[in-house]
Structure formats: structure tokens, C-alpha cells
Amino acid sequence: MGAPEETRNYRIGEVAERLGVTTRTIRYYEELGLLVPLGDRREGGHRIYDGGSIARLQQVLKLRDLLGLSLDEILALAEEEGALRDTWENDPSDRDRRRVLAQAQPLIMRQLELVRARQITLSRFARELRKTLRTIEQRRAALEAAPVPPSGLTSAGRSSAAR
Amino acid sequence: MGAPEETRNYRIGEVAERLGVTTRTIRYYEELGLLVPLGDRREGGHRIYDGGSIARLQQVLKLRDLLGLSLDEILALAEEEGALRDTWENDPSDRDRRRVLAQAQPLIMRQLELVRARQITLSRFARELRKTLRTIEQRRAALEAAPVPPSGLTSAGRSSAAR
DNA sequence: TTGCTCCTCACGTCACGTGAGGTGGC
DNA sequence: TTGCTCCTCACGTCACGTGAGGTGGC
């Protein structure tokens, strides 16, 4: 019983929960033209999505969260890609196929370069944090070797000028 | 002539340009208590910053852009770290030093774990993009090997049902 | 039939952007 | 002295959050 996962349909609440966003976010993206539900849904009907919708929304969230793109930038990307996908799926000639592939390639490469740039800055950040951790460790070790005993209760008589 | 880079002072516009933000952003962060300029500056005087201010602002921007933290979360982190730094710089006892180091360590480790999580999701993203690129390449190669000649102009007589 | 999820406004919020109008330092 | 950068409001914008009040499907 139940449709196979591939062809299943989802309501907005299910999609939201799966991807860790609110339904408001999904409706807002629809308002911007970033994500269109299936079927007609003329005024008031419940929105319906499928696996493809989920995949596309996931892509939007990656571009937003991992690369920090604005929704306008993401929309531009999605429109370019959508046009290519449309051509690809509507019985294109071989010449059309060549053109679509030639235009899709730089689109993907640009994203990959953004990802690489992020990876580099993240690596630098990680290196700094590890260096800070090492410094802390060294100072702790130095203090362990120092005259003050590890069990604090015995150091009551430390000299101090005030009082 | 001119003060050495270490002790130089900066106006808000210089700081903004160096870090790629607007002066508005810097003033907003001050409003939230995220970044306090040097000196008094009672009502209307120009804000002055030093190298330390720049370093702290840079840290804020990293947490915002690379880890996607909210300014509230960053503020909480900055306050914890600020308190520890204060203790550290005001002639602490050895016991204070131990405590500061013991509290600073998990603070840095938490950040490092966030960075690592991001690195993992970014790697996955990069892998997907590279896979897509390979698929595109393969399809292009397959089309190159296909009967349609590479130079488009010679394919005028392609058969088509419509007209 | 009863909840539960969905729907559409619509105002609120966070993190700034963008002028208006004015003062101060190189 | 003249620009240029700075200042403080203050309203606008982007990307949603958060109810209010109501309808529809399992």
C-alpha cells in the first residue's frame, strides 16, 4: 500500500518539516517565483508537491545557506537552469542538446567555484581555531607545571598587596 | 612618518572599506553592543578604531557569513569571550588563568565543530556539482560522436516531420 | 463528526540600505 | 577656505515570523 517514494505527493507541511523550514518560507518562495506547486490550485486549494519539488527547494536552500546567495541571485540561476531543462525535456534536436549542454556547463562551474572559494576561507578559519586551541592547551600545560597546586582549596594564603 | 601599522587608528569609513561592509553595518553593530569604538566620543564625535577593533569585527563577519550565525548568537559568543579576555588582561591570579583557559576551550571547540559541519556539507555539495559536470561532459562527448556534423551550417537538410 | 492541516491577509522583526540635513577635521 | 568624511534621525527593504480568522480533506 501507498505510492512508491518516487511518485509520492506531499503537502506543504511535510515538505517544510523534511527540509527544516517553515511553510511561510515555502509560500514566500512561491511568491517570488522560486518554487511552483503542482496542478492548478486555483485560489485557496491546498498546495501539492512531489519529489522534484523537494529536490529543487533543497537546491535553493543550499545556495542560500552554504553560498549565501540572495533570493534574487538564486532566482536568476533557477530561471536559467529551468529554461535549459525545459528545452532538454521537450524532444530537442541534437543541435538543441549541444546548445543546452554548452550553456549548462558554465552555470555549474560558477557554482563550483563559489563552493571552492568558501571551502578555502573555511579552511583558513578552521586553521585559526585549531591554532587558538593549541595555544590554550600549551598555557594550561604550563600552569599545570607551575607552583600553584592543582587542588584549589590548599592555596588560601596567596600574597596580595590589597588587604 | 605615520604611526606603525600596529598602533594606527582608523575612521569608520576606512574600517568599512577594509572589511567590505558599509558604515551603516558598523554603526548597527555598535547599537547592538557588538563593537565599541575607542575613547569617549560623547554625542556626535567621530568614531575611532584600532587594529584590535578590525580583528574583532572581522571575527563577527566570519561567524555571520561562514557559519550563518544570527547577530544575537554572535553577541552571546562575543560577551562570553570578552569577559574571559577582560579577566585575562587584568593581572589575574594563576587560579583565574586556569579558569579562563578552561572556559575558553569549549567556546573555541564549539566554533570549530560548526566549521567542520559546514565543511562536510560543502564537500557533499562540491561532489554533486562535479558529478553533474561529468555527466554534462559525457553527453557532450556522446553528441560529438553522433551523426550530426560539428559545424552546424552543413546540417541544413535535417529530416523533420513538420514541414 | 471532530481535529488537524491547510488557506489568505496583514502586521512584526531582523539586518541592514538609503537618503536628508547638518557639523567637523585634514 | 573648500571638499570630504563624518554625524544623527528616519523611512525603506529583504526574508521571513507570527498570529487572526476561516475553510477543507483524512
CSV table of C-alpha atoms (C1' of nucleotides) in Angstrom, one decimal:
chain,number,residue,atom,x,y,z
A,1,MET,CA,0.0,0.0,0.0
A,2,GLY,CA,1.0,3.6,-0.6
A,3,ALA,CA,2.6,5.0,-3.7
A,4,PRO,CA,6.3,4.4,-4.2
A,5,GLU,CA,8.6,7.1,-2.8
A,6,GLU,CA,9.4,8.3,-6.3
A,7,THR,CA,6.0,9.3,-7.3
A,8,ARG,CA,4.6,10.3,-3.9
A,9,ASN,CA,2.9,13.7,-3.4
A,10,TYR,CA,3.5,15.9,-0.4
A,11,ARG,CA,1.6,18.7,1.3
A,12,ILE,CA,3.4,21.9,2.3
A,13,GLY,CA,3.8,20.9,5.9
A,14,GLU,CA,5.5,17.7,5.0
A,15,VAL,CA,7.9,19.4,2.7
A,16,ALA,CA,8.7,22.1,5.3
A,17,GLU,CA,9.4,19.6,8.0
A,18,ARG,CA,11.6,17.4,5.8
A,19,LEU,CA,13.8,20.4,4.8
A,20,GLY,CA,13.8,22.2,8.1
A,21,VAL,CA,12.0,25.4,7.1
A,22,THR,CA,8.5,26.8,7.8
A,23,THR,CA,5.6,26.8,5.5
A,24,ARG,CA,5.9,30.5,5.4
A,25,THR,CA,9.3,30.2,3.7
A,26,ILE,CA,7.9,27.9,1.0
A,27,ARG,CA,4.9,30.2,0.3
A,28,TYR,CA,7.3,33.2,0.1
A,29,TYR,CA,9.5,31.4,-2.4
A,30,GLU,CA,6.4,30.7,-4.5
A,31,GLU,CA,5.5,34.4,-4.3
A,32,LEU,CA,9.0,35.2,-5.8
A,33,GLY,CA,8.5,32.5,-8.5
A,34,LEU,CA,11.2,30.3,-7.0
A,35,LEU,CA,9.0,27.2,-6.5
A,36,VAL,CA,5.7,26.4,-8.1
A,37,PRO,CA,3.4,23.7,-6.7
A,38,LEU,CA,1.9,21.0,-9.0
A,39,GLY,CA,-1.6,21.2,-10.6
A,40,ASP,CA,-3.9,24.2,-10.8
A,41,ARG,CA,-4.8,25.0,-7.2
A,42,ARG,CA,-7.0,27.9,-8.3
A,43,GLU,CA,-7.5,30.2,-5.3
A,44,GLY,CA,-7.3,28.5,-1.9
A,45,GLY,CA,-6.8,24.9,-2.8
A,46,HIS,CA,-4.0,23.0,-0.9
A,47,ARG,CA,-0.5,23.1,-2.5
A,48,ILE,CA,0.8,19.8,-3.7
A,49,TYR,CA,4.5,18.9,-4.3
A,50,ASP,CA,6.4,15.9,-5.5
A,51,GLY,CA,10.0,14.6,-5.1
A,52,GLY,CA,11.2,17.0,-7.8
A,53,SER,CA,9.8,20.0,-5.9
A,54,ILE,CA,11.7,18.8,-2.8
A,55,ALA,CA,14.9,18.5,-4.8
A,56,ARG,CA,14.6,22.0,-6.2
A,57,LEU,CA,13.8,23.5,-2.9
A,58,GLN,CA,16.8,21.7,-1.4
A,59,GLN,CA,18.9,23.3,-4.1
A,60,VAL,CA,17.6,26.7,-3.3
A,61,LEU,CA,18.4,26.2,0.4
A,62,LYS,CA,21.9,25.1,-0.3
A,63,LEU,CA,22.6,28.2,-2.4
A,64,ARG,CA,21.1,30.3,0.3
A,65,ASP,CA,22.8,28.7,3.4
A,66,LEU,CA,26.0,27.4,2.0
A,67,LEU,CA,26.9,30.1,-0.5
A,68,GLY,CA,25.0,33.0,1.0
A,69,LEU,CA,23.3,34.0,-2.3
A,70,SER,CA,20.3,36.4,-2.2
A,71,LEU,CA,17.0,35.1,-3.3
A,72,ASP,CA,17.2,37.3,-6.4
A,73,GLU,CA,20.5,35.7,-7.4
A,74,ILE,CA,19.1,32.3,-6.8
A,75,LEU,CA,16.0,33.2,-8.8
A,76,ALA,CA,18.2,34.2,-11.8
A,77,LEU,CA,20.1,30.9,-11.6
A,78,ALA,CA,16.9,28.9,-11.3
A,79,GLU,CA,15.4,30.6,-14.3
A,80,GLU,CA,18.4,30.0,-16.5
A,81,GLU,CA,18.5,26.4,-15.4
A,82,GLY,CA,14.8,25.9,-15.7
A,83,ALA,CA,14.8,27.2,-19.4
A,84,LEU,CA,17.6,24.7,-20.2
A,85,ARG,CA,15.8,21.9,-18.5
A,86,ASP,CA,12.6,22.8,-20.4
A,87,THR,CA,14.3,22.5,-23.7
A,88,TRP,CA,16.0,19.3,-22.7
A,89,GLU,CA,12.8,17.6,-21.8
A,90,ASN,CA,10.7,18.6,-24.8
A,91,ASP,CA,12.1,16.4,-27.5
A,92,PRO,CA,15.1,18.6,-28.5
A,93,SER,CA,17.1,18.2,-31.7
A,94,ASP,CA,20.7,17.2,-31.4
A,95,ARG,CA,21.7,20.8,-32.1
A,96,ASP,CA,19.4,21.9,-29.2
A,97,ARG,CA,21.1,19.4,-27.0
A,98,ARG,CA,24.5,20.7,-27.8
A,99,ARG,CA,23.5,24.2,-27.0
A,100,VAL,CA,21.8,23.3,-23.7
A,101,LEU,CA,24.9,21.3,-22.6
A,102,ALA,CA,27.2,24.1,-23.6
A,103,GLN,CA,25.2,26.6,-21.6
A,104,ALA,CA,24.6,24.4,-18.6
A,105,GLN,CA,28.3,23.8,-18.1
A,106,PRO,CA,29.5,27.3,-17.1
A,107,LEU,CA,26.4,27.6,-14.9
A,108,ILE,CA,27.5,24.6,-12.9
A,109,MET,CA,31.1,25.7,-13.0
A,110,ARG,CA,30.3,29.1,-11.5
A,111,GLN,CA,28.6,27.4,-8.6
A,112,LEU,CA,31.5,25.0,-8.1
A,113,GLU,CA,33.9,28.0,-8.0
A,114,LEU,CA,31.8,29.7,-5.3
A,115,VAL,CA,31.9,26.4,-3.3
A,116,ARG,CA,35.6,26.2,-3.7
A,117,ALA,CA,36.1,29.8,-2.5
A,118,ARG,CA,34.0,29.1,0.6
A,119,GLN,CA,36.0,25.9,1.2
A,120,ILE,CA,39.2,27.9,1.2
A,121,THR,CA,38.0,30.6,3.6
A,122,LEU,CA,36.5,27.9,5.9
A,123,SER,CA,39.8,26.0,5.9
A,124,ARG,CA,41.6,29.2,7.0
A,125,PHE,CA,39.0,29.7,9.7
A,126,ALA,CA,39.5,26.2,10.9
A,127,ARG,CA,43.2,26.6,11.0
A,128,GLU,CA,43.0,29.7,13.1
A,129,LEU,CA,40.6,28.0,15.6
A,130,ARG,CA,42.9,25.0,15.9
A,131,LYS,CA,45.9,27.3,16.5
A,132,THR,CA,43.9,29.0,19.2
A,133,LEU,CA,43.1,25.7,20.8
A,134,ARG,CA,46.8,24.7,20.7
A,135,THR,CA,47.8,27.9,22.4
A,136,ILE,CA,45.2,27.3,25.1
A,137,GLU,CA,46.4,23.8,25.6
A,138,GLN,CA,50.0,25.0,26.0
A,139,ARG,CA,49.1,27.6,28.5
A,140,ARG,CA,47.1,25.1,30.5
A,141,ALA,CA,50.1,22.7,30.5
A,142,ALA,CA,52.4,25.5,31.6
A,143,LEU,CA,50.1,26.3,34.5
A,144,GLU,CA,49.9,22.6,35.5
A,145,ALA,CA,53.7,22.7,35.8
A,146,ALA,CA,53.6,25.9,37.8
A,147,PRO,CA,53.9,26.1,41.6
A,148,VAL,CA,50.2,26.6,42.4
A,149,PRO,CA,48.8,23.2,43.5
A,150,PRO,CA,46.0,21.7,41.2
A,151,SER,CA,43.5,21.3,44.1
A,152,GLY,CA,42.5,24.9,44.6
A,153,LEU,CA,41.4,24.6,48.3
A,154,THR,CA,45.0,24.5,49.5
A,155,SER,CA,46.1,27.8,48.1
A,156,ALA,CA,44.4,30.0,50.7
A,157,GLY,CA,47.4,32.1,51.7
A,158,ARG,CA,48.3,33.7,48.3
A,159,SER,CA,50.1,37.0,48.9
A,160,SER,CA,48.2,40.1,47.8
A,161,ALA,CA,49.0,43.8,48.4
A,162,ALA,CA,45.4,44.9,49.0
A,163,ARG,CA,44.2,44.0,52.4
B,1,MET,CA,56.4,59.2,9.0
B,2,GLY,CA,53.0,57.8,10.1
B,3,ALA,CA,52.4,55.5,13.0
B,4,PRO,CA,53.3,51.9,12.7
B,5,GLU,CA,50.5,49.6,11.4
B,6,GLU,CA,50.1,48.0,14.9
B,7,THR,CA,49.1,51.2,16.7
B,8,ARG,CA,47.4,53.0,13.9
B,9,ASN,CA,43.9,54.5,14.3
B,10,TYR,CA,41.1,54.3,11.8
B,11,ARG,CA,38.0,56.2,11.0
B,12,ILE,CA,34.8,54.3,10.3
B,13,GLY,CA,35.0,54.6,6.5
B,14,GLU,CA,38.5,53.1,6.4
B,15,VAL,CA,37.4,50.1,8.6
B,16,ALA,CA,34.3,49.6,6.4
B,17,GLU,CA,36.3,49.6,3.2
B,18,ARG,CA,38.9,47.3,4.5
B,19,LEU,CA,36.3,44.7,5.5
B,20,GLY,CA,33.9,45.1,2.7
B,21,VAL,CA,30.9,46.4,4.6
B,22,THR,CA,29.2,49.7,4.9
B,23,THR,CA,29.5,52.2,7.7
B,24,ARG,CA,25.8,51.5,8.5
B,25,THR,CA,26.7,48.0,9.3
B,26,ILE,CA,29.4,49.0,11.7
B,27,ARG,CA,27.1,51.5,13.5
B,28,TYR,CA,24.4,48.9,13.7
B,29,TYR,CA,26.7,46.5,15.4
B,30,GLU,CA,27.7,49.2,17.8
B,31,GLU,CA,24.0,49.7,18.5
B,32,LEU,CA,23.7,46.0,19.4
B,33,GLY,CA,26.8,46.2,21.6
B,34,LEU,CA,28.9,44.1,19.2
B,35,LEU,CA,31.6,46.6,18.6
B,36,VAL,CA,32.6,49.6,20.7
B,37,PRO,CA,34.8,52.4,19.3
B,38,LEU,CA,37.8,53.8,21.3
B,39,GLY,CA,37.7,56.8,23.5
B,40,ASP,CA,34.7,58.8,24.7
B,41,ARG,CA,33.1,60.2,21.6
B,42,ARG,CA,30.4,61.9,23.6
B,43,GLU,CA,27.5,62.7,21.2
B,44,GLY,CA,28.5,63.3,17.7
B,45,GLY,CA,32.3,62.9,17.7
B,46,HIS,CA,33.8,60.8,15.1
B,47,ARG,CA,34.3,57.1,15.9
B,48,ILE,CA,37.8,55.9,16.2
B,49,TYR,CA,39.0,52.2,15.8
B,50,ASP,CA,42.3,50.4,16.1
B,51,GLY,CA,43.7,47.1,14.8
B,52,GLY,CA,42.0,45.2,17.6
B,53,SER,CA,38.6,46.6,16.6
B,54,ILE,CA,39.2,45.5,13.0
B,55,ALA,CA,40.2,42.0,14.2
B,56,ARG,CA,37.1,41.7,16.3
B,57,LEU,CA,34.8,43.0,13.5
B,58,GLN,CA,36.4,40.5,11.2
B,59,GLN,CA,35.6,37.7,13.6
B,60,VAL,CA,32.0,38.9,13.7
B,61,LEU,CA,31.8,38.8,9.9
B,62,LYS,CA,33.2,35.3,9.8
B,63,LEU,CA,30.7,34.0,12.2
B,64,ARG,CA,27.9,35.7,10.2
B,65,ASP,CA,29.0,34.8,6.7
B,66,LEU,CA,30.8,31.5,7.1
B,67,LEU,CA,28.7,29.9,9.9
B,68,GLY,CA,25.4,31.8,9.3
B,69,LEU,CA,25.0,32.8,13.0
B,70,SER,CA,22.5,35.5,13.9
B,71,LEU,CA,23.8,38.7,15.5
B,72,ASP,CA,22.2,37.6,18.7
B,73,GLU,CA,24.1,34.4,18.8
B,74,ILE,CA,27.3,36.2,17.8
B,75,LEU,CA,26.7,38.8,20.6
B,76,ALA,CA,26.4,36.0,23.2
B,77,LEU,CA,29.7,34.5,22.0
B,78,ALA,CA,31.4,37.9,22.0
B,79,GLU,CA,30.2,38.6,25.5
B,80,GLU,CA,31.5,35.3,26.9
B,81,GLU,CA,34.8,35.8,25.2
B,82,GLY,CA,35.0,39.4,26.2
B,83,ALA,CA,34.6,38.6,29.8
B,84,LEU,CA,37.3,36.0,29.7
B,85,ARG,CA,39.6,38.3,27.8
B,86,ASP,CA,39.0,41.0,30.5
B,87,THR,CA,39.9,38.7,33.3
B,88,TRP,CA,43.0,37.5,31.4
B,89,GLU,CA,44.3,41.0,30.8
B,90,ASN,CA,43.7,42.4,34.3
B,91,ASP,CA,46.5,40.8,36.2
B,92,PRO,CA,44.8,37.5,37.0
B,93,SER,CA,45.9,35.0,39.6
B,94,ASP,CA,47.1,31.6,38.4
B,95,ARG,CA,43.8,30.2,39.5
B,96,ASP,CA,41.9,32.8,37.4
B,97,ARG,CA,44.1,31.9,34.5
B,98,ARG,CA,43.2,28.2,34.8
B,99,ARG,CA,39.5,29.0,35.0
B,100,VAL,CA,39.7,31.3,31.9
B,101,LEU,CA,41.5,28.8,29.9
B,102,ALA,CA,39.1,26.0,31.0
B,103,GLN,CA,36.2,28.1,29.9
B,104,ALA,CA,37.7,29.4,26.7
B,105,GLN,CA,38.5,25.9,25.3
B,106,PRO,CA,34.9,24.7,24.8
B,107,LEU,CA,34.0,28.0,23.3
B,108,ILE,CA,36.5,27.6,20.6
B,109,MET,CA,35.7,23.9,20.2
B,110,ARG,CA,32.1,24.7,19.5
B,111,GLN,CA,33.0,27.1,16.8
B,112,LEU,CA,35.4,24.5,15.3
B,113,GLU,CA,32.7,21.9,15.2
B,114,LEU,CA,30.4,24.3,13.4
B,115,VAL,CA,33.1,24.9,10.9
B,116,ARG,CA,33.6,21.2,10.4
B,117,ALA,CA,29.9,20.6,9.9
B,118,ARG,CA,29.9,23.3,7.2
B,119,GLN,CA,33.0,21.8,5.6
B,120,ILE,CA,31.2,18.4,5.3
B,121,THR,CA,28.1,19.8,3.7
B,122,LEU,CA,30.2,21.9,1.4
B,123,SER,CA,32.2,18.9,0.3
B,124,ARG,CA,29.0,17.0,-0.4
B,125,PHE,CA,27.8,20.0,-2.5
B,126,ALA,CA,31.0,20.1,-4.4
B,127,ARG,CA,30.8,16.4,-5.1
B,128,GLU,CA,27.3,16.7,-6.5
B,129,LEU,CA,28.4,19.6,-8.7
B,130,ARG,CA,31.4,17.7,-10.0
B,131,LYS,CA,29.2,14.7,-10.8
B,132,THR,CA,26.8,17.0,-12.8
B,133,LEU,CA,29.8,18.4,-14.7
B,134,ARG,CA,31.0,14.9,-15.6
B,135,THR,CA,27.5,13.9,-16.8
B,136,ILE,CA,27.4,17.0,-19.0
B,137,GLU,CA,30.9,16.2,-20.4
B,138,GLN,CA,29.9,12.6,-21.2
B,139,ARG,CA,26.7,13.8,-23.0
B,140,ARG,CA,28.7,16.3,-25.0
B,141,ALA,CA,31.2,13.6,-26.0
B,142,ALA,CA,28.4,11.3,-27.0
B,143,LEU,CA,26.9,14.0,-29.2
B,144,GLU,CA,30.3,14.7,-30.8
B,145,ALA,CA,30.4,11.1,-31.7
B,146,ALA,CA,26.9,11.2,-33.1
B,147,PRO,CA,26.0,11.6,-36.9
B,148,VAL,CA,25.2,15.3,-36.8
B,149,PRO,CA,28.3,17.2,-38.1
B,150,PRO,CA,30.1,19.5,-35.6
B,151,SER,CA,29.9,22.6,-37.9
B,152,GLY,CA,26.2,23.5,-37.7
B,153,LEU,CA,26.0,25.2,-41.1
B,154,THR,CA,26.2,22.0,-43.0
B,155,SER,CA,23.2,20.3,-41.4
B,156,ALA,CA,20.6,22.2,-43.4
B,157,GLY,CA,18.7,19.2,-44.7
B,158,ARG,CA,17.8,17.5,-41.3
B,159,SER,CA,14.7,15.5,-41.6
B,160,SER,CA,11.7,16.8,-39.7
B,161,ALA,CA,8.0,15.7,-39.8
B,162,ALA,CA,6.6,19.2,-39.7
B,163,ARG,CA,7.3,21.0,-43.0
C,1,DT,C1',-18.5,14.4,13.2
C,2,DT,C1',-14.2,16.1,15.1
C,3,DG,C1',-9.4,17.6,14.9
C,4,DC,C1',-5.7,18.7,12.1
C,5,DT,C1',-3.6,20.8,8.4
C,6,DC,C1',-4.3,23.9,5.2
C,7,DC,C1',-5.6,28.8,3.4
C,8,DT,C1',-5.1,34.1,3.0
C,9,DC,C1',-4.3,38.6,4.8
C,10,DA,C1',-1.5,41.5,7.4
C,11,DC,C1',1.4,43.4,10.8
C,12,DG,C1',6.1,42.5,13.2
C,13,DT,C1',11.1,41.7,13.1
C,14,DC,C1',16.0,41.2,11.9
C,15,DA,C1',19.8,43.2,9.5
C,16,DC,C1',20.8,46.3,7.3
C,17,DG,C1',20.2,50.2,2.7
C,18,DT,C1',19.4,54.8,1.6
C,19,DG,C1',18.7,59.3,1.6
C,20,DA,C1',18.0,64.1,4.3
C,21,DG,C1',20.1,67.7,6.6
C,22,DG,C1',23.9,69.2,9.2
C,23,DT,C1',28.7,69.5,11.6
C,24,DG,C1',33.7,68.8,11.9
C,25,DG,C1',38.7,67.6,10.8
C,26,DC,C1',42.8,67.5,7.0
D,1,DT,C1',38.5,78.4,2.8
D,2,DT,C1',36.8,74.3,0.3
D,3,DG,C1',35.7,69.5,-0.1
D,4,DC,C1',35.4,65.3,2.0
D,5,DT,C1',34.1,62.3,5.6
D,6,DC,C1',31.7,62.1,9.4
D,7,DC,C1',27.3,62.6,12.3
D,8,DT,C1',22.1,61.5,13.6
D,9,DC,C1',17.5,60.7,12.5
D,10,DA,C1',14.3,58.1,10.0
D,11,DC,C1',11.9,55.7,6.5
D,12,DG,C1',12.6,51.6,3.1
D,13,DT,C1',13.7,46.8,2.0
D,14,DC,C1',14.7,41.8,2.2
D,15,DA,C1',13.5,37.5,4.1
D,16,DC,C1',10.9,35.8,6.5
D,17,DG,C1',8.0,35.1,11.8
D,18,DT,C1',3.7,35.2,13.9
D,19,DG,C1',-0.8,35.5,14.8
D,20,DA,C1',-6.1,36.2,13.3
D,21,DG,C1',-9.9,34.3,11.3
D,22,DG,C1',-11.7,30.9,8.2
D,23,DT,C1',-12.2,26.6,5.0
D,24,DG,C1',-11.3,21.8,3.5
D,25,DG,C1',-9.6,16.9,3.4
D,26,DC,C1',-8.4,12.1,6.1
